[in-house]
mmCIF file of C-alpha atoms and ligand atoms in Angstrom:
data_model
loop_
_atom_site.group_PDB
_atom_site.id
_atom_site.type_symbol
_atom_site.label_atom_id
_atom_site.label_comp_id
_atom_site.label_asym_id
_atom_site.label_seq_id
_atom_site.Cartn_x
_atom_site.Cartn_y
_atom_site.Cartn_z
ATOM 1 C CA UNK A 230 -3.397 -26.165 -13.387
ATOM 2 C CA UNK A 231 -4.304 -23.626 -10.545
ATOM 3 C CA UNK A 232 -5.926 -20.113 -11.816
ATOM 4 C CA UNK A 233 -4.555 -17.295 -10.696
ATOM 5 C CA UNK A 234 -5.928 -14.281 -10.346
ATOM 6 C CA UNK A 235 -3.150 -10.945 -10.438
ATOM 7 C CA UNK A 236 -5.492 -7.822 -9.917
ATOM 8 C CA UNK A 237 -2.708 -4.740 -10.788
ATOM 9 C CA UNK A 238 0.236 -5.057 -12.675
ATOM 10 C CA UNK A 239 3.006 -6.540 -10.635
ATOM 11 C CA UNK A 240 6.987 -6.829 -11.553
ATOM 12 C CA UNK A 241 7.420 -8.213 -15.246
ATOM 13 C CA UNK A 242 9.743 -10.565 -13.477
ATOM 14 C CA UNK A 243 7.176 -12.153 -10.714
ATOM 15 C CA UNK A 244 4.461 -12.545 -13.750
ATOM 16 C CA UNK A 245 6.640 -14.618 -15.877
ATOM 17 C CA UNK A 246 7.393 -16.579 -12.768
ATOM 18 C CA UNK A 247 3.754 -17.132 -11.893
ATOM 19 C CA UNK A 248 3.058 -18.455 -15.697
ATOM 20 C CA UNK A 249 5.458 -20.684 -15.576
ATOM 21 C CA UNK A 250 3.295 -23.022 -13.197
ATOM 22 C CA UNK A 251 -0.267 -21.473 -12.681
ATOM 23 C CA UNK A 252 -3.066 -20.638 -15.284
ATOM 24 C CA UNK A 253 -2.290 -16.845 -15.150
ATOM 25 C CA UNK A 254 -5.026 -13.789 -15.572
ATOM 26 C CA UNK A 255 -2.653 -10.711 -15.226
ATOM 27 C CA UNK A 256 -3.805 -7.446 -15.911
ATOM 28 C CA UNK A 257 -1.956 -6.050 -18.084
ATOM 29 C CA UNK A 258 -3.757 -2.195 -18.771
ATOM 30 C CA UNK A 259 -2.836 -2.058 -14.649
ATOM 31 C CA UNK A 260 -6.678 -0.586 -14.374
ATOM 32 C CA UNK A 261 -8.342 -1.390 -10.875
ATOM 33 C CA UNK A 262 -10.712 -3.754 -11.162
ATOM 34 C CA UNK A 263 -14.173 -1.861 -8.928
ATOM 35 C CA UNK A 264 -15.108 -4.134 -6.014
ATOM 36 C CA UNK A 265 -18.553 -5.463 -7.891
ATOM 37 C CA UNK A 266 -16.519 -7.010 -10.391
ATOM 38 C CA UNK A 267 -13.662 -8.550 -8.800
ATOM 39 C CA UNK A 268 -17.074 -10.340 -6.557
ATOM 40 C CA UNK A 269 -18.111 -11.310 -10.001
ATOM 41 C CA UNK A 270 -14.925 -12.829 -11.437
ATOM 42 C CA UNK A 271 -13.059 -14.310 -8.186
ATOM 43 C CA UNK A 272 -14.823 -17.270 -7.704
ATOM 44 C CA UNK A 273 -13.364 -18.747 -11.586
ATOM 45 C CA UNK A 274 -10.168 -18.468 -9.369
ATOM 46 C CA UNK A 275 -7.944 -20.697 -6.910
ATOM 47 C CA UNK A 276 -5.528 -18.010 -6.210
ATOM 48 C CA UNK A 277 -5.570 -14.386 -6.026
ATOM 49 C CA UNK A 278 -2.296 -12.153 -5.793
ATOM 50 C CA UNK A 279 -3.829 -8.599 -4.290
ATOM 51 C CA UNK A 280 -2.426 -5.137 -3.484
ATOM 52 C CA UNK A 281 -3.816 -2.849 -1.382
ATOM 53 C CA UNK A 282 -5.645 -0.692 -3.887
ATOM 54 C CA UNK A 283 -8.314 -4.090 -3.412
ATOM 55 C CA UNK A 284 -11.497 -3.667 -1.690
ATOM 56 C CA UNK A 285 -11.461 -7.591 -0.164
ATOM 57 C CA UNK A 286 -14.116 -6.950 2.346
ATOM 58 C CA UNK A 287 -16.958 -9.029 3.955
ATOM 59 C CA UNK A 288 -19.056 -8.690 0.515
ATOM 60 C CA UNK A 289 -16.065 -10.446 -1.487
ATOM 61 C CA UNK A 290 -16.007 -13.053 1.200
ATOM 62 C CA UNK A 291 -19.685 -13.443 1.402
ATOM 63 C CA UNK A 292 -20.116 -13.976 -2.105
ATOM 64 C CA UNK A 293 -17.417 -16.779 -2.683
ATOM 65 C CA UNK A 294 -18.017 -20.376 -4.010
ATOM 66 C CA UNK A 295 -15.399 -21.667 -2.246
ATOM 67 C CA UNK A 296 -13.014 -22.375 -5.330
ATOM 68 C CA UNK A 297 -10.627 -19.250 -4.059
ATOM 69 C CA UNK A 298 -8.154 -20.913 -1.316
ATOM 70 C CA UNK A 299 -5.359 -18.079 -1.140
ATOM 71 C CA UNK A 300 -4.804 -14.257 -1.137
ATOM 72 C CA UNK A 301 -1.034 -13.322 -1.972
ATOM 73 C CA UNK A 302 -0.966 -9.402 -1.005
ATOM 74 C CA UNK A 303 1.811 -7.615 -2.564
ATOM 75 C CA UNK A 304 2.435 -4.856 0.949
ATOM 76 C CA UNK A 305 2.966 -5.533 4.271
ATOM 77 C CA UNK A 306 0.037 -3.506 5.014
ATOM 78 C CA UNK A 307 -3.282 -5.511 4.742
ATOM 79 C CA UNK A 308 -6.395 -3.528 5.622
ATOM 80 C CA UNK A 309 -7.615 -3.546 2.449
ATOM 81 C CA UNK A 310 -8.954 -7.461 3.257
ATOM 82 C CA UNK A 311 -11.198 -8.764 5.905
ATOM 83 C CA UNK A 312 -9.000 -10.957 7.569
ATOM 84 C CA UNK A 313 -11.938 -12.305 9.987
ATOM 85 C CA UNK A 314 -13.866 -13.378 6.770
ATOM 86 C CA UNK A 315 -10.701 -14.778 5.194
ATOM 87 C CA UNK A 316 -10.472 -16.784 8.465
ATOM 88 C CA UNK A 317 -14.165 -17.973 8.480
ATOM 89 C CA UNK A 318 -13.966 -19.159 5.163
ATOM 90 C CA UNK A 319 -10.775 -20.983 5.557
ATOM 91 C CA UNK A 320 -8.951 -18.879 2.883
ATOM 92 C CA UNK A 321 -4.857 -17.708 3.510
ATOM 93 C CA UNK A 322 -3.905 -14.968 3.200
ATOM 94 C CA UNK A 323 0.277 -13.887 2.863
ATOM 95 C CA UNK A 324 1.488 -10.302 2.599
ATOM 96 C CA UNK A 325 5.085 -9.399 1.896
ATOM 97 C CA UNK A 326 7.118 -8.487 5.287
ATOM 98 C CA UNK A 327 11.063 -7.113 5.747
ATOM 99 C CA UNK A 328 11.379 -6.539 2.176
ATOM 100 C CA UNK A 329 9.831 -2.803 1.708
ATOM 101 C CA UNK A 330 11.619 -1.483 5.407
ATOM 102 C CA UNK A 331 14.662 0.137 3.832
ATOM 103 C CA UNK A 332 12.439 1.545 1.234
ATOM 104 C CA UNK A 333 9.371 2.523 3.708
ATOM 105 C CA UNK A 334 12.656 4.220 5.811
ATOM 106 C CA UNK A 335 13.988 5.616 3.184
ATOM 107 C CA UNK A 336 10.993 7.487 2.501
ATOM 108 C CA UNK A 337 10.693 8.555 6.207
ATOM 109 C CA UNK A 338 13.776 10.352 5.982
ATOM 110 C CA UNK A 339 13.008 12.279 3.080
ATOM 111 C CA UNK A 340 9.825 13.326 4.616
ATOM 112 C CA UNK A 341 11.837 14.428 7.510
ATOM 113 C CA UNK A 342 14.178 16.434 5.208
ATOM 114 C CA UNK A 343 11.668 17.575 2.948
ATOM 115 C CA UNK A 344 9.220 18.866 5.716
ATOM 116 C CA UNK A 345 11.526 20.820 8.238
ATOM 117 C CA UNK A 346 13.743 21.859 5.456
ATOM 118 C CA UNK A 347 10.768 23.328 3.382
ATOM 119 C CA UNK A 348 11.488 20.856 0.226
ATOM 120 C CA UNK A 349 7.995 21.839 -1.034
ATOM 121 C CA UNK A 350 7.931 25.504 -1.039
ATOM 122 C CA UNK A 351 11.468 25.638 -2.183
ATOM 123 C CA UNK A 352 10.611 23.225 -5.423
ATOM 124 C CA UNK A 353 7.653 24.947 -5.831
ATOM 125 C CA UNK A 354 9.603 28.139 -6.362
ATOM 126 C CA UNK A 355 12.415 27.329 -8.396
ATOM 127 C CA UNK A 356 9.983 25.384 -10.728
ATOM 128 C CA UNK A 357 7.556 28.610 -11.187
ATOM 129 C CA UNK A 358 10.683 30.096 -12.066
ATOM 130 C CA UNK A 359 9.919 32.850 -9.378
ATOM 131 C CA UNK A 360 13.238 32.210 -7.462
ATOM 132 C CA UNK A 361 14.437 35.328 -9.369
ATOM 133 C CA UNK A 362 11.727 37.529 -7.656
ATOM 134 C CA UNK A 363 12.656 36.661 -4.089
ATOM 135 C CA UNK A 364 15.075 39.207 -1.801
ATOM 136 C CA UNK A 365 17.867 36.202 -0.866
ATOM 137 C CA UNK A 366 17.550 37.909 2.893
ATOM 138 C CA UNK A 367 20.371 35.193 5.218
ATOM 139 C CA UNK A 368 17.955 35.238 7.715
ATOM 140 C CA UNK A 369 14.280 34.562 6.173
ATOM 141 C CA UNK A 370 14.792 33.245 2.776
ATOM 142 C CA UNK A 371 13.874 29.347 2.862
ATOM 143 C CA UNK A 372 15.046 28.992 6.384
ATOM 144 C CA UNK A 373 13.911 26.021 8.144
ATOM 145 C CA UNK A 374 14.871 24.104 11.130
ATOM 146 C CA UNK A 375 17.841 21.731 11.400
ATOM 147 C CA UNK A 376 17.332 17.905 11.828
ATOM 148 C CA UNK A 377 21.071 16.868 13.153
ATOM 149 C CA UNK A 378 21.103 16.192 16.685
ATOM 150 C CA UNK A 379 16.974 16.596 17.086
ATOM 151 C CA UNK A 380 14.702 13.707 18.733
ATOM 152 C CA UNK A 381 12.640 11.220 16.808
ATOM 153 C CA UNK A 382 9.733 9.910 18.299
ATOM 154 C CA UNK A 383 8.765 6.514 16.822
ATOM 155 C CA UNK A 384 5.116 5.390 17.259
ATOM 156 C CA UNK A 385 5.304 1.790 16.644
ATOM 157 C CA UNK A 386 8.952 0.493 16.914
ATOM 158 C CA UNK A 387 8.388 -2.805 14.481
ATOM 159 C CA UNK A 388 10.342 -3.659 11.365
ATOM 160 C CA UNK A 389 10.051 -0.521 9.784
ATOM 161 C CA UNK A 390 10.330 2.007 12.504
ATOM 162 C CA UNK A 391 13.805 0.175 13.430
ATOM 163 C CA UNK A 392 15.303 0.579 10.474
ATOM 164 C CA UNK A 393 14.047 4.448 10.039
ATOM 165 C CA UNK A 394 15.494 4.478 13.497
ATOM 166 C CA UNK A 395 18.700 3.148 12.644
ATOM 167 C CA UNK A 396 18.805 5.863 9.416
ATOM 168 C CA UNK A 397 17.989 8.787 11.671
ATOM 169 C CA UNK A 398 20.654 7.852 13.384
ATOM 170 C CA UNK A 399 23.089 8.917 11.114
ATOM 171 C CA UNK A 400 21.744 12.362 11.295
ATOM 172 C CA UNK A 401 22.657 12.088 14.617
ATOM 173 C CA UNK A 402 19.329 12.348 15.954
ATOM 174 C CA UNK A 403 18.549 10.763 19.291
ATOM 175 C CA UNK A 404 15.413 8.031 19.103
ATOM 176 C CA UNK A 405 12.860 7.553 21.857
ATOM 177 C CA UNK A 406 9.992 5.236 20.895
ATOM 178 C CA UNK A 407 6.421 4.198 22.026
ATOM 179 C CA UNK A 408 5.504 0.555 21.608
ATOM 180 C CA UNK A 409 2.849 -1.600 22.545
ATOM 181 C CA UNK A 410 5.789 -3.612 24.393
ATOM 182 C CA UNK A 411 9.058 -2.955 25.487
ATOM 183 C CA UNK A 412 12.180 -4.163 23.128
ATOM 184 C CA UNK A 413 14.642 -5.909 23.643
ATOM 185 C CA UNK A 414 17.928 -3.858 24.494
ATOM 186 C CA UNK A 415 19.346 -5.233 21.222
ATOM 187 C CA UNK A 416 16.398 -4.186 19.625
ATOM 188 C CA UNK A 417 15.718 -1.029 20.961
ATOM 189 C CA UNK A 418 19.451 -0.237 20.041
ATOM 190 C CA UNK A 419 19.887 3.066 22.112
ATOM 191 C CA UNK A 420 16.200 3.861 22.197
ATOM 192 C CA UNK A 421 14.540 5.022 24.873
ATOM 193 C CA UNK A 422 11.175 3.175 25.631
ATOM 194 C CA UNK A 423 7.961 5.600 26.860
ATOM 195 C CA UNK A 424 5.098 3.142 27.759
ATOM 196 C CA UNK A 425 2.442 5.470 27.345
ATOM 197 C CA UNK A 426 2.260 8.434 24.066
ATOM 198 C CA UNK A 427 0.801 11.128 25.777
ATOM 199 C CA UNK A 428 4.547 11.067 27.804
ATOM 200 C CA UNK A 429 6.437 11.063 24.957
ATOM 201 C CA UNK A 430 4.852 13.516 22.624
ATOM 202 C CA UNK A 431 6.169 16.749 24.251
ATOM 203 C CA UNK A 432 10.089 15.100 23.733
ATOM 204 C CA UNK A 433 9.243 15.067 20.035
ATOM 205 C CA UNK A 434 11.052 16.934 17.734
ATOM 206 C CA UNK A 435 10.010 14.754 15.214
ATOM 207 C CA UNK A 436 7.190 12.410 15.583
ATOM 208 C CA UNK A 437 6.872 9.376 12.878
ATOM 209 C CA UNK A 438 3.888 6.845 12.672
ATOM 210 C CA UNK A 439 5.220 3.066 11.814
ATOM 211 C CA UNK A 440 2.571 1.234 13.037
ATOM 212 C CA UNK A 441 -0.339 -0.860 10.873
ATOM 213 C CA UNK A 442 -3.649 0.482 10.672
ATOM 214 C CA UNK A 443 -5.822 -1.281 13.390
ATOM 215 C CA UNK A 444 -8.488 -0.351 15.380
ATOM 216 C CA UNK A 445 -6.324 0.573 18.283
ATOM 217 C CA UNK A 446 -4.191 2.832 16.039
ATOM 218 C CA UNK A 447 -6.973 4.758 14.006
ATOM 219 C CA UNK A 448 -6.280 8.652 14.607
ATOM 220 C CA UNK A 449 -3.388 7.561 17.756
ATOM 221 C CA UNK A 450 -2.824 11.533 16.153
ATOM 222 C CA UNK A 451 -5.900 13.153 17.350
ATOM 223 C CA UNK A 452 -6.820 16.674 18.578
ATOM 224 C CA UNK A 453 -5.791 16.048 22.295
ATOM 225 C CA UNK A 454 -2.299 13.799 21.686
ATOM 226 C CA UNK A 455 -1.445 16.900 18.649
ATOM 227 C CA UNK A 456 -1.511 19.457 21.539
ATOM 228 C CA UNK A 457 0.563 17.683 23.522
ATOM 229 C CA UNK A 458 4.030 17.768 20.599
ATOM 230 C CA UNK A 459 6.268 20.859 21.232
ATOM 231 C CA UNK A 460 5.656 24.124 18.743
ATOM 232 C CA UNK A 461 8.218 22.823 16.325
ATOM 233 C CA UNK A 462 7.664 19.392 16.089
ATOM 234 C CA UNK A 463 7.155 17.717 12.766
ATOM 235 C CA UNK A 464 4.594 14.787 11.830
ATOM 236 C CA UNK A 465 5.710 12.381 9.662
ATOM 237 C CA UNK A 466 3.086 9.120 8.395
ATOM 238 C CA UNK A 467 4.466 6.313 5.552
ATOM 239 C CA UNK A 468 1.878 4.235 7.460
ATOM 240 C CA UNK A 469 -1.613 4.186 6.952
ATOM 241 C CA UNK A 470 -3.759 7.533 6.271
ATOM 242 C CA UNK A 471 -5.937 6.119 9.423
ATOM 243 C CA UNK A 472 -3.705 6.934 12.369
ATOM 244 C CA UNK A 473 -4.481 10.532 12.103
ATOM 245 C CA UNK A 474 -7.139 12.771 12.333
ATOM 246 C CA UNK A 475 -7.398 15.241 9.092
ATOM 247 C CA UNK A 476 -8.954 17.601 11.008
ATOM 248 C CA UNK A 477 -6.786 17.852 14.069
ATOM 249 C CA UNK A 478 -3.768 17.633 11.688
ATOM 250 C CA UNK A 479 -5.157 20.623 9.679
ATOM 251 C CA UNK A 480 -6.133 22.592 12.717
ATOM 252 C CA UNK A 481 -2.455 22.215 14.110
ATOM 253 C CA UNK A 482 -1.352 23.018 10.553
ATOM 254 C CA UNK A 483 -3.396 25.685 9.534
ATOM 255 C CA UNK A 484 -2.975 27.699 13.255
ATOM 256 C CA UNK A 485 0.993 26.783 13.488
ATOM 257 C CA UNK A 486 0.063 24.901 16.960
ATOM 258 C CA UNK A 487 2.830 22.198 15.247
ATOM 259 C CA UNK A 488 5.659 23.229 12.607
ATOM 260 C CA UNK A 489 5.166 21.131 9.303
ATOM 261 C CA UNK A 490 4.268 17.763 8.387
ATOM 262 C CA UNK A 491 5.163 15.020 6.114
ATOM 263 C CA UNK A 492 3.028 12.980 4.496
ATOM 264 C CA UNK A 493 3.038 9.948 2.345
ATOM 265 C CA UNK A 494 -0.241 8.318 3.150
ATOM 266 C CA UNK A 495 -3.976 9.421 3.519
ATOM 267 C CA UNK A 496 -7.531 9.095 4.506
ATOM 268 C CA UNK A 497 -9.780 7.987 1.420
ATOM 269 C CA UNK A 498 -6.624 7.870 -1.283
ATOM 270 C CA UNK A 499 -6.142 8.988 -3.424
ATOM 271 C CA UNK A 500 -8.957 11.496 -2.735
ATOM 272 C CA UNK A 501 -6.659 13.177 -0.022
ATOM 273 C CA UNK A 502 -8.398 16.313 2.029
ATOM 274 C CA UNK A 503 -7.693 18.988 -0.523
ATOM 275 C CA UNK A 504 -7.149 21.445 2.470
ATOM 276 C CA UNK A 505 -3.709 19.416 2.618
ATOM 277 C CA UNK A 506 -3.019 21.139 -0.656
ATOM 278 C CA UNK A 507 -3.227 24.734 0.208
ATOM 279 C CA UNK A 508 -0.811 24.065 2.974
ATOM 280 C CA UNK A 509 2.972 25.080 2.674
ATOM 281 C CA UNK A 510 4.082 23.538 5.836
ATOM 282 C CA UNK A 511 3.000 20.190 4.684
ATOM 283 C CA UNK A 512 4.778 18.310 2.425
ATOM 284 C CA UNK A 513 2.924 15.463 0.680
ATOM 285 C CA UNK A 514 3.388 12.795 -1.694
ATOM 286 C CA UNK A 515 1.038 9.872 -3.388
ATOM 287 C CA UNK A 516 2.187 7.149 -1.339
ATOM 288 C CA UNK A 517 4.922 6.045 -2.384
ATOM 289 C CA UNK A 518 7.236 4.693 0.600
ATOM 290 C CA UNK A 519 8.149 1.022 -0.668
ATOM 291 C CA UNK A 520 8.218 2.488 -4.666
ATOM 292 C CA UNK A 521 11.266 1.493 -5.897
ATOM 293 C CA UNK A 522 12.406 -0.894 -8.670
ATOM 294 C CA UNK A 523 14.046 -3.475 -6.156
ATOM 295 C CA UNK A 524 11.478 -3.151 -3.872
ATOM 296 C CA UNK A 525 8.181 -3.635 -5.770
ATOM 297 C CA UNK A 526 10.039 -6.567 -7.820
ATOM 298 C CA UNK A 527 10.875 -8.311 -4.319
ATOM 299 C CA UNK A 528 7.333 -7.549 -2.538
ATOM 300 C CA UNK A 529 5.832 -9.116 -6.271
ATOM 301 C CA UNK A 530 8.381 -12.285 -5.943
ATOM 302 C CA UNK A 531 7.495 -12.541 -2.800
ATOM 303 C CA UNK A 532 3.772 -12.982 -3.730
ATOM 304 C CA UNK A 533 4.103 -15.273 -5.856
ATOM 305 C CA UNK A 534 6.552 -17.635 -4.337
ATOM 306 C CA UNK A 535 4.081 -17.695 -1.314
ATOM 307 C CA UNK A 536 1.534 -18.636 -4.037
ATOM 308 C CA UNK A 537 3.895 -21.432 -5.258
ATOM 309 C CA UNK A 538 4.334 -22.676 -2.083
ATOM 310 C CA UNK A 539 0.736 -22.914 -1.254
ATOM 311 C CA UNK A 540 0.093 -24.880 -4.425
ATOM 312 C CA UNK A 541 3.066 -27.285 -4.209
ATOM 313 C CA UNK A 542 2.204 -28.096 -0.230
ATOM 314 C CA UNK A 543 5.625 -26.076 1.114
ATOM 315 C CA UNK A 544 5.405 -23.950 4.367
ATOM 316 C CA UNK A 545 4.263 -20.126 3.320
ATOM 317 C CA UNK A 546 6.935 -17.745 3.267
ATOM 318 C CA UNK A 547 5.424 -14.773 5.001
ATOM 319 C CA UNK A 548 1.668 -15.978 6.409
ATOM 320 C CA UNK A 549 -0.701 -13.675 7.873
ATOM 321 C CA UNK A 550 -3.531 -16.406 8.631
HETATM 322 C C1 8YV B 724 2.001 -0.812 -1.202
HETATM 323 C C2 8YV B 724 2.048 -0.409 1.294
HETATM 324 O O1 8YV B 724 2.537 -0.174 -2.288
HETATM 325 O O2 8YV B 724 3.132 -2.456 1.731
HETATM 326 C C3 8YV B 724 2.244 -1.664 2.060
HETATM 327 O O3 8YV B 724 1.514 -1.875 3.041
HETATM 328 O O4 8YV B 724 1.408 0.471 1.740
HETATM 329 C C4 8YV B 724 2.690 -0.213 -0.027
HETATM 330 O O5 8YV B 724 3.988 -0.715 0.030
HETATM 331 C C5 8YV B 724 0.522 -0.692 -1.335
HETATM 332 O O6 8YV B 724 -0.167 -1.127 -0.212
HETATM 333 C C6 8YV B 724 0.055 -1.524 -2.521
HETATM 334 O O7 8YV B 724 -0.195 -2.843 -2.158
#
């Protein structure tokens, strides 16, 4: 019988599954196992089902007997592992695709809402129970700026941006997108294509980062694309804490060069720059874009059925290598 490795707690569902067929490990306190012992344990393993809290770098790889033959991520994201190590050593990996996007949009939107509408301070107030203190002036109390009818900017129009595109929608706003490549007219669904980001980022009203942390995309926010969004524009990431630059962000923040951000992802989580904290044009939260109960039990299902397919010889469901 295969061992499997499951290295955070996944949906009570999806583990029952898994030891039905496979000599299961699961762990059950849902405490993250530090990189020098997961090196230590792997290699009792066939299988591992990861998330993205995993350090699965070139020292896992390095270290491996060759007993390990698959990685099941639980996210569509997978930065976390060394796929060019995973490749050299002839190990799959799978990560779970199209199942988080309503969730991951879902989560754009409320950052949207949350961020121009001043969610944050508003909470913040009612909760200190200091709402009674304020003057309810029409004019200054709370006000924000309106979303209906404003311009989305999508950086990165894949599975996830479309379907935050498609829920923007019904706010009426109007979606203009910058891609590596051109859609389809289907795809693009209204959109209007800008092949290059410095050209789009003074239509932005709203400016929203779906795109997976690469390389090419590390801090695509930086300093000199910031300065080019209008006064009032809004920055929204549910991607990866990567595509920006903290300090850029902060300076745009901190000076008002940009209106407010929303933020579900970081640099070095959860150790977030604490300056993000003092900020009350920047509404954050502990990443949390595909957390809900439907979602984490399909992305864990999904895991392990790519795990059972391995093992049983079947095509994977959702392969990255
Ligand atoms: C996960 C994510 O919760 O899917 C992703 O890429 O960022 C989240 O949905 C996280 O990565 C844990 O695996």
């Amino acid at each position: 019988m295969p061992k499997i490795l499951v290295s955070r707690k996944i949906s009570d569902l999806a583990e029952e599954k898994l030891k039905n067929e496979f000599d299961v490990t699961l762990n059950l306190k849902d405490e993250p196992i530090p990189e020098t012992e997961l090196i230590k344990i792997i290699n009792d393993y066939d299988g591992m089902i990861s998330t993205g809290f995993d350090k699965i770098g070139e020292n896992f790889f390095s270290n491996l007997n060759g007993k390990l033959k698959i990685i099941a991520q639980v996210g569509v994201g997978y930065d976390n592992i060394s796929i060019k190590s995973a490749e050299q050593k002839k190990i799959k990996v799978t990560n779970t695709p199209n199942v988080l996007n309503e969730a991951v949009a879902e989560t754009t939107i409320l950052l949207i809402l949350a961020a121009s509408r001043r969610i944050g301070e508003a909470y913040n107030l009612v909760r200190s129970d200091n709402w009674k203190n304020q003057k309810p002036d029409l004019t200054k109390f709370m006000i924000g700026n309106s979303v209906t009818g404003k311009t989305l900017g999508i950086i990165g129009m894949g599975r996830i941006g479309r379907i935050a595109a498609k829920s923007a929608k019904a706010f009426g706003m109007k979606i203009i997108y910058y891609n590596r490549n051109k859609l389809s007219e289907e795809l693009e669904d209204g959109a209007k294509y800008y092949s290059d980001l410095n050209s789009m980022l003074p239509d932005c009203d709203f400016v929203s980062i779906h795109t997976p942390a690469t390389p090419d995309t590390k801090h695509i926010l930086n300093a000199s694309t910031l300065s080019l969004l209008p006064k009032h524009a809004v920055v929204i990431n549910t991607s990866r804490g990567s595509t920006i630059d903290d300090d850029a962000l902060l300076d745009a923040l901190e000076n008002k060069k940009i209106y407010a951000a929303g933020l579900d992802v970081f640099n070095n989580e959860p150790n977030l720059d604490k300056r993000y904290l003092k900020l009350d044009n920047c509404f954050v939260l502990p990443h949390i874009g595909s957390a809900t109960h439907e979602t984490r039990l399909a992305m864990s299902m999904m895991a392990v059925d790519n795990i059972h397919c391995f093992f049983n010889n079947k095509p994977l469901i959702s392969k990255v290598i």
